[in-house]
Tab-separated table of C-alpha atoms in Angstrom:
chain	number	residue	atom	x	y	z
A	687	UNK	CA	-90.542	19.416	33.500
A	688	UNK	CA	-89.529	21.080	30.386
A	689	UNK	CA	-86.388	19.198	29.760
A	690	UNK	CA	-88.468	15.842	30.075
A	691	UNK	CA	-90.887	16.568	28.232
A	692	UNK	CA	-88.401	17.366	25.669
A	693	UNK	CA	-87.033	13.798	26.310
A	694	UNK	CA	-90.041	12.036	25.775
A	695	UNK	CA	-90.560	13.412	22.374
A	696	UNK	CA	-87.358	12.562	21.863
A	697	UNK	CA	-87.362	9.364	22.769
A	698	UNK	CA	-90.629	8.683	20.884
A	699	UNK	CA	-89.478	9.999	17.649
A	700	UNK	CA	-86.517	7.459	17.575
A	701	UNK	CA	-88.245	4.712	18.399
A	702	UNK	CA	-88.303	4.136	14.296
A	703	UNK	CA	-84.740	4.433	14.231
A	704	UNK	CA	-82.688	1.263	13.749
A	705	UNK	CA	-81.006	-0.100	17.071
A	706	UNK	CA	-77.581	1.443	18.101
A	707	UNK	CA	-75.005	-0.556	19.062
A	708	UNK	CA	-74.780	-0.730	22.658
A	709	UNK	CA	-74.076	1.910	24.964
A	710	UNK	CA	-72.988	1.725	28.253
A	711	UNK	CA	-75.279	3.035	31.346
A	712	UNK	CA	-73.782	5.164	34.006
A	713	UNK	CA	-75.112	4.532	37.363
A	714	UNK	CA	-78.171	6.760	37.091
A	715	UNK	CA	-79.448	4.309	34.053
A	716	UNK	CA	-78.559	7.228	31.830
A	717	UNK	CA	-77.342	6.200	28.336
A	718	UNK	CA	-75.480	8.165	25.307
A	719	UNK	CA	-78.517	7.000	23.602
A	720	UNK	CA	-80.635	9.845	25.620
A	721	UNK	CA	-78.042	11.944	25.791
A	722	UNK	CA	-77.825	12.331	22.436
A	723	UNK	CA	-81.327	13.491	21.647
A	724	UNK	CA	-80.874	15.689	24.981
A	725	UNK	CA	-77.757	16.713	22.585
A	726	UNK	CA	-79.687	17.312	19.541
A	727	UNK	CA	-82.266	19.296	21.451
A	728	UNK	CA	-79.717	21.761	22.520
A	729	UNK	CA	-78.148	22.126	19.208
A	730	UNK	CA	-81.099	23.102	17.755
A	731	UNK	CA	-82.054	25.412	20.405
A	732	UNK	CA	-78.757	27.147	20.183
A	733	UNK	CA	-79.700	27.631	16.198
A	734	UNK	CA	-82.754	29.800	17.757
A	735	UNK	CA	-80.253	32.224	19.154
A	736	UNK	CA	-77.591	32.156	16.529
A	737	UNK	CA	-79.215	32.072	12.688
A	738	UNK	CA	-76.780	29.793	10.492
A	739	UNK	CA	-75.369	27.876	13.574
A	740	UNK	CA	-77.423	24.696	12.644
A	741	UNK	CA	-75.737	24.014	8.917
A	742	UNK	CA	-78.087	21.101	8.263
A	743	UNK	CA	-80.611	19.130	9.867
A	744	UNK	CA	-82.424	16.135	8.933
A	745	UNK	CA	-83.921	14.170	12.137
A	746	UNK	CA	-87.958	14.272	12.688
A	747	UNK	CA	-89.485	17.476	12.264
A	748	UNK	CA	-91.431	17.670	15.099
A	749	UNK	CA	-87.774	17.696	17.247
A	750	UNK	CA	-86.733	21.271	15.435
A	751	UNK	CA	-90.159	22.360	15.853
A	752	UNK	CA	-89.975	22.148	19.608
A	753	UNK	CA	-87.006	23.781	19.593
A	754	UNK	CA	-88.817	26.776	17.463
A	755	UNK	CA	-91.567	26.758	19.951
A	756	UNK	CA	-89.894	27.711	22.979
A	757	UNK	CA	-85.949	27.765	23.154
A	758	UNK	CA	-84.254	28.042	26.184
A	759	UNK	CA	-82.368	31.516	27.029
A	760	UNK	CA	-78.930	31.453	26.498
A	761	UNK	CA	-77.636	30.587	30.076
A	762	UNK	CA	-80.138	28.419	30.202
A	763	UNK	CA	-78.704	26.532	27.339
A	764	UNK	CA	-74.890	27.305	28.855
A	765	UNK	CA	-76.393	24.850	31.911
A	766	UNK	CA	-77.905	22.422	29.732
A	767	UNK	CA	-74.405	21.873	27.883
A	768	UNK	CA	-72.960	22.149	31.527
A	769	UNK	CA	-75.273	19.083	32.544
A	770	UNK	CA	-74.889	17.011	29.437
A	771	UNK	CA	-71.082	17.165	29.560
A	772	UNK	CA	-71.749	15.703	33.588
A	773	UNK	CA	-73.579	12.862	32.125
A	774	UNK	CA	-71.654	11.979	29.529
A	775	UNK	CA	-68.546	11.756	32.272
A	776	UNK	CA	-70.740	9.646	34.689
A	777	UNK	CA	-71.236	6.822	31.453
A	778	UNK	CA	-68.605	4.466	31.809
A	779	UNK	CA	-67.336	2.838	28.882
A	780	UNK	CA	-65.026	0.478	30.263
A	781	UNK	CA	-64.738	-2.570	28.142
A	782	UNK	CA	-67.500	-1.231	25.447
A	783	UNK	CA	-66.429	-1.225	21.760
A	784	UNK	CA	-63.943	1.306	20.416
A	785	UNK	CA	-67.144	2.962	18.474
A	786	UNK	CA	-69.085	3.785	21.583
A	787	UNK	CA	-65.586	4.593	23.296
A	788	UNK	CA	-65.283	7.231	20.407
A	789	UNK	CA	-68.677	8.146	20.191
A	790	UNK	CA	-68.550	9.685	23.946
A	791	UNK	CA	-65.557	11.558	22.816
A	792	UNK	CA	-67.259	12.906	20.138
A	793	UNK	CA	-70.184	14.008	22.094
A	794	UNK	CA	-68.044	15.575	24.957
A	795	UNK	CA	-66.075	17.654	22.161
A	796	UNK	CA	-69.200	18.798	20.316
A	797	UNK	CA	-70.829	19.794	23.694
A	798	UNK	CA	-67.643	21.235	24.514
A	799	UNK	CA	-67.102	23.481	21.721
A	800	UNK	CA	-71.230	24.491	21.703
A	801	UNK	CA	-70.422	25.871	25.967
A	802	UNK	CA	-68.073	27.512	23.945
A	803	UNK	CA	-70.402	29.124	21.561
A	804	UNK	CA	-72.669	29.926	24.030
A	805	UNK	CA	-69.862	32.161	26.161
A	806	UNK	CA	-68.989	34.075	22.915
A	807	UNK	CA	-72.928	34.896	22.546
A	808	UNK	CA	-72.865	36.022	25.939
A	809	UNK	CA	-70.154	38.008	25.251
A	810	UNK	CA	-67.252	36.856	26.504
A	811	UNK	CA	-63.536	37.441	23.905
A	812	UNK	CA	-61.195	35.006	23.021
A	813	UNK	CA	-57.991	35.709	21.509
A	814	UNK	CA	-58.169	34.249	18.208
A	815	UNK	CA	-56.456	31.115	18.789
A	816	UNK	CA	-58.221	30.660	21.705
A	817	UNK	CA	-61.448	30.769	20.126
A	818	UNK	CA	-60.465	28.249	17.054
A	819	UNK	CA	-59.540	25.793	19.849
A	820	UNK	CA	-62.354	26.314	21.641
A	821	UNK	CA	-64.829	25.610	18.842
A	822	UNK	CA	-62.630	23.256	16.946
A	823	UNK	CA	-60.619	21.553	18.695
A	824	UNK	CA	-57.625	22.487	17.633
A	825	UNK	CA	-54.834	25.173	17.908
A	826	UNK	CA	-53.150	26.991	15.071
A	827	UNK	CA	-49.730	28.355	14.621
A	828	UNK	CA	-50.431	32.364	13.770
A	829	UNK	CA	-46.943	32.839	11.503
A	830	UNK	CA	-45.184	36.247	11.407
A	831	UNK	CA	-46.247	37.757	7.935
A	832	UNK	CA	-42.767	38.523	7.049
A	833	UNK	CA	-42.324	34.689	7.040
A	834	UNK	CA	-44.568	34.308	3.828
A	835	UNK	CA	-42.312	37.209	2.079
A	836	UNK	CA	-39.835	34.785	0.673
A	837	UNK	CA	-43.321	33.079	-1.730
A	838	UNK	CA	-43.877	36.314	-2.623
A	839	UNK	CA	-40.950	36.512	-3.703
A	840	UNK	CA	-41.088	33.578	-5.720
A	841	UNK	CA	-44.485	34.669	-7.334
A	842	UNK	CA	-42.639	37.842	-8.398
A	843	UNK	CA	-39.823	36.250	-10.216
A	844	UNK	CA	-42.969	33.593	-11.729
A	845	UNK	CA	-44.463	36.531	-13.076
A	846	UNK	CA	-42.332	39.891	-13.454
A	847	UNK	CA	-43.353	43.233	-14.831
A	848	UNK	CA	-44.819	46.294	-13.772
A	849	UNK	CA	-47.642	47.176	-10.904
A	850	UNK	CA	-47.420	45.527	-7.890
A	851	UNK	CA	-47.450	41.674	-7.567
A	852	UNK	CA	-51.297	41.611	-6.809
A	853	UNK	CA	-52.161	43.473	-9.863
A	854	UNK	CA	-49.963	41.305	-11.914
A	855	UNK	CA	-51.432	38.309	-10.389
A	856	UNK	CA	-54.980	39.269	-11.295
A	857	UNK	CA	-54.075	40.946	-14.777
A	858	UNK	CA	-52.725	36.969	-15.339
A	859	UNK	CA	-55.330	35.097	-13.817
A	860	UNK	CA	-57.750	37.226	-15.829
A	861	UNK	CA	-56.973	35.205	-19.208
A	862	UNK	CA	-58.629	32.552	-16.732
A	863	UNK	CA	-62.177	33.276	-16.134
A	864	UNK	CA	-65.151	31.648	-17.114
A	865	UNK	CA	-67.342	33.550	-18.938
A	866	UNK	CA	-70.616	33.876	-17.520
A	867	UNK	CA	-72.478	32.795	-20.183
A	868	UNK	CA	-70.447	29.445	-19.965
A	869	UNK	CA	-70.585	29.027	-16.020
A	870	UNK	CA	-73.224	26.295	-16.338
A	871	UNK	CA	-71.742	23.585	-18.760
A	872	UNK	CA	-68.084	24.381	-17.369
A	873	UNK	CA	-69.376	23.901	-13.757
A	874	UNK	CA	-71.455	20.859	-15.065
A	875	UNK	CA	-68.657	18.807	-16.649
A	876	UNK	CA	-66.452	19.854	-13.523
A	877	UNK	CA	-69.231	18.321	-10.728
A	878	UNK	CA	-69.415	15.766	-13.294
A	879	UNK	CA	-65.728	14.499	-13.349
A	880	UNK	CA	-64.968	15.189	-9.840
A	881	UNK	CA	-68.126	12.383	-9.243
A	882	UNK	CA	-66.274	10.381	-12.111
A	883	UNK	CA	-63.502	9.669	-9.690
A	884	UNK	CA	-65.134	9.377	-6.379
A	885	UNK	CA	-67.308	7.385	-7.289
A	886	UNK	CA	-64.629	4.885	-8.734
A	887	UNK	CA	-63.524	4.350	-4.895
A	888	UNK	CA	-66.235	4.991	-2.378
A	889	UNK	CA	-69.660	3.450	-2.489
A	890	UNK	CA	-72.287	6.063	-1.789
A	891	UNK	CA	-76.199	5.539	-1.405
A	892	UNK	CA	-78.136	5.079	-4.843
A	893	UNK	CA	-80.177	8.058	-4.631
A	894	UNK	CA	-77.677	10.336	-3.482
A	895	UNK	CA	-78.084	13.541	-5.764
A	896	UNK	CA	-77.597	17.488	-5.504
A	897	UNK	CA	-78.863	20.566	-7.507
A	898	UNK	CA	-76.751	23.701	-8.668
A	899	UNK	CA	-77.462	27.284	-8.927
A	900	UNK	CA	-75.779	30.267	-8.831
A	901	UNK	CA	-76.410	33.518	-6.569
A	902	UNK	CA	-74.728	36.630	-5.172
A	903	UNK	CA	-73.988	39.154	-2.424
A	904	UNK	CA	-72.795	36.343	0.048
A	905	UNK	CA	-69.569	36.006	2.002
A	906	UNK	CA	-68.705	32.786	0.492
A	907	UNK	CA	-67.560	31.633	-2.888
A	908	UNK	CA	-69.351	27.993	-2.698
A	909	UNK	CA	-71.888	26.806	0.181
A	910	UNK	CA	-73.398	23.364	0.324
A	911	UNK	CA	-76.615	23.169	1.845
A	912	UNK	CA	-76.951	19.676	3.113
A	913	UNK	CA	-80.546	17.921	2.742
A	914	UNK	CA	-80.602	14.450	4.010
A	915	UNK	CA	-81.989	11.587	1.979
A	916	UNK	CA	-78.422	12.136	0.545
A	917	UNK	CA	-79.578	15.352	-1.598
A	918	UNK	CA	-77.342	18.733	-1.330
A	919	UNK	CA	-78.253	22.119	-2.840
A	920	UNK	CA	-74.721	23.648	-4.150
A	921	UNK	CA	-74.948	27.200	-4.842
A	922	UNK	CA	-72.191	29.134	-6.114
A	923	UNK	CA	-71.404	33.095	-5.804
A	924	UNK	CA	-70.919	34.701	-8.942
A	925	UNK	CA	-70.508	37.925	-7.887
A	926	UNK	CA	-66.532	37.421	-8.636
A	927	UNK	CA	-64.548	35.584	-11.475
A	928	UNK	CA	-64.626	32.398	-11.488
A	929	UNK	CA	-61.323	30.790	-12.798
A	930	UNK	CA	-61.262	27.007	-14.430
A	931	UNK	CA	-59.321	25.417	-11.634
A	932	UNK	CA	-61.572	27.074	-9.285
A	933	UNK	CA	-64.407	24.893	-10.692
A	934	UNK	CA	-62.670	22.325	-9.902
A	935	UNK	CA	-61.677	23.120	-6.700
A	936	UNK	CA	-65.882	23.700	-6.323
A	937	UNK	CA	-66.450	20.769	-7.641
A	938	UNK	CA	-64.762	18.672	-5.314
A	939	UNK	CA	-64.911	20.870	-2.098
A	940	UNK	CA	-69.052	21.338	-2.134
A	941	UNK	CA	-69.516	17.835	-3.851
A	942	UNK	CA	-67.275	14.876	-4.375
A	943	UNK	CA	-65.437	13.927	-2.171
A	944	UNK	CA	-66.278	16.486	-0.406
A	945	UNK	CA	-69.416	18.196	1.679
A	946	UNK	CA	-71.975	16.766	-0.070
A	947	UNK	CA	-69.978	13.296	0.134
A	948	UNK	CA	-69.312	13.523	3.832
A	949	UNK	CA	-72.698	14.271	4.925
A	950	UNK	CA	-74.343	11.702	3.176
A	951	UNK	CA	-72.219	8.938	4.527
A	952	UNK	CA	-72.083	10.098	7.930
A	953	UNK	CA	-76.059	10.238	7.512
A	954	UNK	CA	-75.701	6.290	6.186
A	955	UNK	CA	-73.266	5.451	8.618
A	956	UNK	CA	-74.440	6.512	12.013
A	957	UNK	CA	-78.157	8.203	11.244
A	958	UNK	CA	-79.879	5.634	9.230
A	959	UNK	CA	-77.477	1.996	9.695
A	960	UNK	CA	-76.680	3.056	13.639
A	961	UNK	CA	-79.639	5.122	15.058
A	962	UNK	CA	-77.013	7.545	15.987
A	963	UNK	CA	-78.738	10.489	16.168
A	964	UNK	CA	-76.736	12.833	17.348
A	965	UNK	CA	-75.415	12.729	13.540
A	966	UNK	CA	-79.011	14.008	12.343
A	967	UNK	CA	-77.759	18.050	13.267
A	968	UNK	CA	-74.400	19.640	12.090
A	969	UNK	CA	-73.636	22.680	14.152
A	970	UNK	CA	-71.393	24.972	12.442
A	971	UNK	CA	-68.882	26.101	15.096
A	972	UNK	CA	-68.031	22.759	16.140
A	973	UNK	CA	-65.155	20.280	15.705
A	974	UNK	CA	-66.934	18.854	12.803
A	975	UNK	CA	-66.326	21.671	10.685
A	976	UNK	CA	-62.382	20.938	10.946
A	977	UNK	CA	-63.180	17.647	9.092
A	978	UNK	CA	-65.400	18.825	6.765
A	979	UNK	CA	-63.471	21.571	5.418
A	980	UNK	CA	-60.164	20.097	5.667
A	981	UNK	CA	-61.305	16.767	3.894
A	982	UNK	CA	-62.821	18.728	1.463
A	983	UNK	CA	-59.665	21.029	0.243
A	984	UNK	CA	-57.613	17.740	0.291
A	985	UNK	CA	-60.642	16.014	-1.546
A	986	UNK	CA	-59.342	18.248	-4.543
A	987	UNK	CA	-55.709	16.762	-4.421
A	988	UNK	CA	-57.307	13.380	-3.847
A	989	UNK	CA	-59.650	13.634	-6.742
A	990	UNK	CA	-57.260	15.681	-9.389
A	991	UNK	CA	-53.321	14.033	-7.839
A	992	UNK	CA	-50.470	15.351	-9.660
A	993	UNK	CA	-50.815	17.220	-13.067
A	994	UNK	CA	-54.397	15.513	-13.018
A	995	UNK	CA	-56.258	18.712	-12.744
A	996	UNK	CA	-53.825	21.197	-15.006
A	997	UNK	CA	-54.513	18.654	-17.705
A	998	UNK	CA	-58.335	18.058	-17.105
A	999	UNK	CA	-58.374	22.188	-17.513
A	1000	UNK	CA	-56.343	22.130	-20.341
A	1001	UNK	CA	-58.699	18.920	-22.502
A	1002	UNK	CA	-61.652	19.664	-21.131
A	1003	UNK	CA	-62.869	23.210	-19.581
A	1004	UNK	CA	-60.366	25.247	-21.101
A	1005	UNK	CA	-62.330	24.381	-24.888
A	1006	UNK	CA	-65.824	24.484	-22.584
A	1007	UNK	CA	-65.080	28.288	-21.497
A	1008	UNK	CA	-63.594	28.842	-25.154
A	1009	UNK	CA	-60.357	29.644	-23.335
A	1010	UNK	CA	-56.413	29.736	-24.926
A	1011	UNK	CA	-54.374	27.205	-22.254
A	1012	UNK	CA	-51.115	28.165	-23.693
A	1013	UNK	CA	-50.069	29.496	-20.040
A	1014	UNK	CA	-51.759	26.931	-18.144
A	1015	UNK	CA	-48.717	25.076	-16.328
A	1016	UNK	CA	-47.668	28.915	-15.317
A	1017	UNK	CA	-51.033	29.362	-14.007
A	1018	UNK	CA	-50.844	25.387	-12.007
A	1019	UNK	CA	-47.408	26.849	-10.728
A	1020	UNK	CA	-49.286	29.689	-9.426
A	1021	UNK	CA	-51.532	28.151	-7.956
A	1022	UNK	CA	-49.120	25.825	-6.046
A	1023	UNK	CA	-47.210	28.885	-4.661
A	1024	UNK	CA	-50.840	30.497	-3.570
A	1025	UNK	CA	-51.685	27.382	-1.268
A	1026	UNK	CA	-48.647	28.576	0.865
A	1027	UNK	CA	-49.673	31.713	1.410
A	1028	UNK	CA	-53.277	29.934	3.261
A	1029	UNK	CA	-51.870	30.427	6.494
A	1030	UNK	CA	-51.438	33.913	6.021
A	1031	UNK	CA	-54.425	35.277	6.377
A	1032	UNK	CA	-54.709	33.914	10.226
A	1033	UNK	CA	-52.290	36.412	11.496
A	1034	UNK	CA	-54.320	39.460	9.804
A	1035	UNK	CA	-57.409	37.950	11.231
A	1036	UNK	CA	-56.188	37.530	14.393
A	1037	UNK	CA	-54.924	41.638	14.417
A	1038	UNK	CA	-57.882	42.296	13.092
A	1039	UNK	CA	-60.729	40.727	15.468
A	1040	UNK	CA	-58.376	41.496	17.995
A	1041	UNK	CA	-58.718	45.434	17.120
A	1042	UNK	CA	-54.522	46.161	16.891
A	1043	UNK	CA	-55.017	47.223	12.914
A	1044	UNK	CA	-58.364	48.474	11.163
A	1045	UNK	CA	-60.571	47.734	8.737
A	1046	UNK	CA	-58.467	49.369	5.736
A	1047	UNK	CA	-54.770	47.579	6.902
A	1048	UNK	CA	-56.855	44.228	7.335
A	1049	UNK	CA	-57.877	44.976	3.419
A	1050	UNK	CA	-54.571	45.885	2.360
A	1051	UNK	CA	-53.008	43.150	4.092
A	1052	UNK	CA	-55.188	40.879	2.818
A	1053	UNK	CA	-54.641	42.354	-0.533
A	1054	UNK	CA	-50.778	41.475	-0.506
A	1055	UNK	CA	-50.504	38.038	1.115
A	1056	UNK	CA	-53.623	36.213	-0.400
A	1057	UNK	CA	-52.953	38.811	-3.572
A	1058	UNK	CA	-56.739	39.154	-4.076
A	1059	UNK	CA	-57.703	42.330	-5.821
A	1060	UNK	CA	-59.787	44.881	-3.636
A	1061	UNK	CA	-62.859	43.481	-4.037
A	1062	UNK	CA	-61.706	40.166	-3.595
A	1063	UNK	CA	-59.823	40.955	-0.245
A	1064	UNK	CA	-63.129	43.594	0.800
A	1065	UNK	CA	-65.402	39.952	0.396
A	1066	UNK	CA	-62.656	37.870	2.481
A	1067	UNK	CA	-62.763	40.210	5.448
A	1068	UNK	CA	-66.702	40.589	5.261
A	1069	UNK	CA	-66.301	36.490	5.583
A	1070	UNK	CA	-64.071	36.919	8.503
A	1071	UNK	CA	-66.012	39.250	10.172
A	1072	UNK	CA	-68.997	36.747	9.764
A	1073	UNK	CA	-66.975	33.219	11.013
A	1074	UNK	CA	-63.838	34.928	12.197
A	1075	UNK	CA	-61.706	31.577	13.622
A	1076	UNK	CA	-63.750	29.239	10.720
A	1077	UNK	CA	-60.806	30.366	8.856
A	1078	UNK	CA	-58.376	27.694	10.215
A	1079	UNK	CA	-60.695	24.680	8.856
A	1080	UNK	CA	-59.602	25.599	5.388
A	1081	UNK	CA	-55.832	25.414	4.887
A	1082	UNK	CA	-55.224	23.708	8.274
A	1083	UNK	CA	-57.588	22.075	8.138
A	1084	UNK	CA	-56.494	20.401	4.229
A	1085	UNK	CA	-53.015	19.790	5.715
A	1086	UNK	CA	-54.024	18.004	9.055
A	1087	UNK	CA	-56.193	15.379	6.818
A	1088	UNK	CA	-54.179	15.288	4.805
A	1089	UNK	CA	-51.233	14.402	6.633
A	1090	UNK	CA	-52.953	11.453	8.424
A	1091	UNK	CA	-54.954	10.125	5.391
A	1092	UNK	CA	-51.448	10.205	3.864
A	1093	UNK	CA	-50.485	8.067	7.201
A	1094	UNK	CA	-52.740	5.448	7.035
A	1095	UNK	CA	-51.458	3.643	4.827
A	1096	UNK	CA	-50.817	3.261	0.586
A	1097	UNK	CA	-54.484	3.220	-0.613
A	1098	UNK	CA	-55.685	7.103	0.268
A	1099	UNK	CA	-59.346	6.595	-1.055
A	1100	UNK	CA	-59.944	4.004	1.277
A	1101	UNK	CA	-58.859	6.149	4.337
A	1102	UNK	CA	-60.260	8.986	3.137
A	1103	UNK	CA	-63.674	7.185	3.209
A	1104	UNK	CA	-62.766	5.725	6.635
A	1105	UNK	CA	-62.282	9.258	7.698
A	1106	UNK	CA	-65.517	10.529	6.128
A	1107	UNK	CA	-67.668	7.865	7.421
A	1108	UNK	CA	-66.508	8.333	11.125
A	1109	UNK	CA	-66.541	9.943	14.427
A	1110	UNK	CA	-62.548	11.002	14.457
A	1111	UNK	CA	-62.177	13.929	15.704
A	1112	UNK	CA	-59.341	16.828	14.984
A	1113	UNK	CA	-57.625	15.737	17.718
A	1114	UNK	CA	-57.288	12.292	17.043
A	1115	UNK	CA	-55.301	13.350	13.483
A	1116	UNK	CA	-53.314	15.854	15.253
């Protein structure tokens, strides 16, 4: 009685919603259109179990406040996933268009990866590639560390001295931060250019708009909170140095062409144009995080190609943050080298969670291959422990968009916003 109920609300509240394109029945008269909000509904009842699971919502009110009002238990909501993934295999979509082919894929995957969820909050392990396959659809390769020695290697002969590498790495990159007192107008002009450029290629709605502040003691360096009506809220953790590339890498990765983009064209595409609504709730653990992230990191390269970004530091935040650039192509060369070492950090997480080193080896570990001070490395870990397999969306994630936006063909923009305005899932880039 519950679940119908639940339905009807449902189905009332998208009754203002503009028409979908058309779905395919199965034989029960079920459609993906129900599904969906059946979908929704358990998405949002998961976030009553697991704070921070939802990452934005922005369909009718009244749908999150009956999930507030009486969730279902968690095995409960493992049977509800259970019976959603049954109805989405009993809709055919023989002959339907490639959208609606895609957009039962999409659902099957999400609901797929939100069982998974579920089985991890009722305790069931995963090895740690296990788990980021489970949740986002795709497996990473967990390297050897000794296979990232030989960029260490080249980061020592880049910069050579005494102290270890990480202490020479942070005594350089120190010349590099942004005073505090000059975070504002540095991050400002950086938001500002990386919009410059997006905007030059993709078309995004006319009131689309974000705020910016910045706060501390979080896991994260950069979170955007996504609104709907096209409005983000950026904050930014200033609890550690902020370098001048790393506001650009902010810029782009929380804003344009990156979170803030994504979310407000998927809500434009599917939510508002489609009556989609399974697009109105992004759950966290899911294979939509693999876009996000990994769109976002290549958004950077997209938005800054080349020496782009080393000479946008150099004219115009270097002189903001009242900064000497005489060492900046060192510092873009650094940089370059770091990138490799992304993948790094997957093998010490997956020791870690997995409980064959301890907290303190994690650290140092951490410490050596990322060659993040103490502090630095002591925040990364706290991160891990919070999303543990999120990890992979990152630097994975950046190289599997990037590798088939790069495949699509000579204008990247233009698949980029392809990729950003769609269902494709990590599998389908794979």
């Amino acid at each position: 009685m519950r679940a119908f109920l639940f339905s009807l609300l449902l189905l009332v509240g998208a009754c203002a919603t503009p028409a979908a394109l058309p779905a395919t029945a199965g034989p029960s008269g079920d459609s993906m259109d129900a599904i969906a909000r059946d979908y929704v509904a358990l998405i949002l009842e998961i976030g009553e179990r697991e704070p921070g699971y939802v990452d934005a919502y922005y369909g009718p009110a009244e749908w999150q406040e009956a999930a507030k009002a009486n969730p279902r238990t968690v095995p409960q909501l493992i049977e509800g996933a259970a019976d959603i993934t049954g109805r989405l295999d009993a809709v055919s979509t023989a002959g339907a268009d490639p959208a609606v082919v895609q957009r039962r894929a999409y659902l099957l995957a999400h609901v797929s990866a939100a069982s998974a969820r579920l089985r991890m909050l009722s305790g069931e392990t995963m090895s740690f590639a296990d788990e980021a396959e489970a949740l986002f659809g795709i497996r990473p390769e967990l390297r050897p560390l000794e296979s990232f020695d030989p960029v260490l290697a080249e980061i020592d002969a880049l910069l050579p001295g005494e102290g270890t590498l990480t202490e020479r790495v942070t005594a350089f990159k120190s010349h590099y931060v942004i005073p505090k007192d000059r975070l504002q107008v540095v991050m400002d002009a950086a938001i500002a250019e990386c919009r410059r450029r997006t905007v030059q290629h993709i078309a995004l709605p006319a009131n689309e708009r974000f705020t910016l502040s910045f706060v501390g003691d979080k896991p994260w360096s950069g979170y955007n909170y996504y609104l709907g009506d096209a409005a983000s809220r950026i904050e930014i953790n200033a609890d550690f140095p902020i370098y001048t590339e790393r506001a650009i890498d902010l810029g782009c990765h929380e804003g344009y062409p990156g979170h803030h983009v994504y979310n407000a064209l998927l809500e434009q595409t599917f939510v508002r144009e489609r009556g989609w609504v399974e697009m109105s709730v992004y759950p966290l653990f899911s294979p939509m995080s693999f876009v996000a992230e990994g769109s976002a990191n290549y958004g950077i390269d997209l938005a800054f190609p080349g020496e782009e970004g080393t000479r946008f530091e150099r004219e115009v935040l270097f002189p903001l943050a009242g900064l000497d650039p005489a060492t900046a192509d060192r510092k873009a060369r650094l940089g370059a080298l770091q990138r490799r070492l992304a993948r790094a950090e997957y093998t010490i997480a997956d020791d870690y969670l997995a409980g064959r080193i301890e907290r303190a080896a994690a650290i140092r570990q951490l410490m050596k291959y990322t060659l993040a001070d103490e502090a630095k490395a002591t925040q990364r870990l706290r991160f891990i422990d919070t999303y543990r397999s999120y990890i992979i969306n990152y630097g994975l994630g950046r190289d599997v968009v990037q590798a088939w936006v790069e495949g699509q063909g000579p204008d990247r923009w233009a698949s980029m916003e392809r990729l950003l305005s769609s269902q494709i899932l990590p599998v389908d880039m794979d």
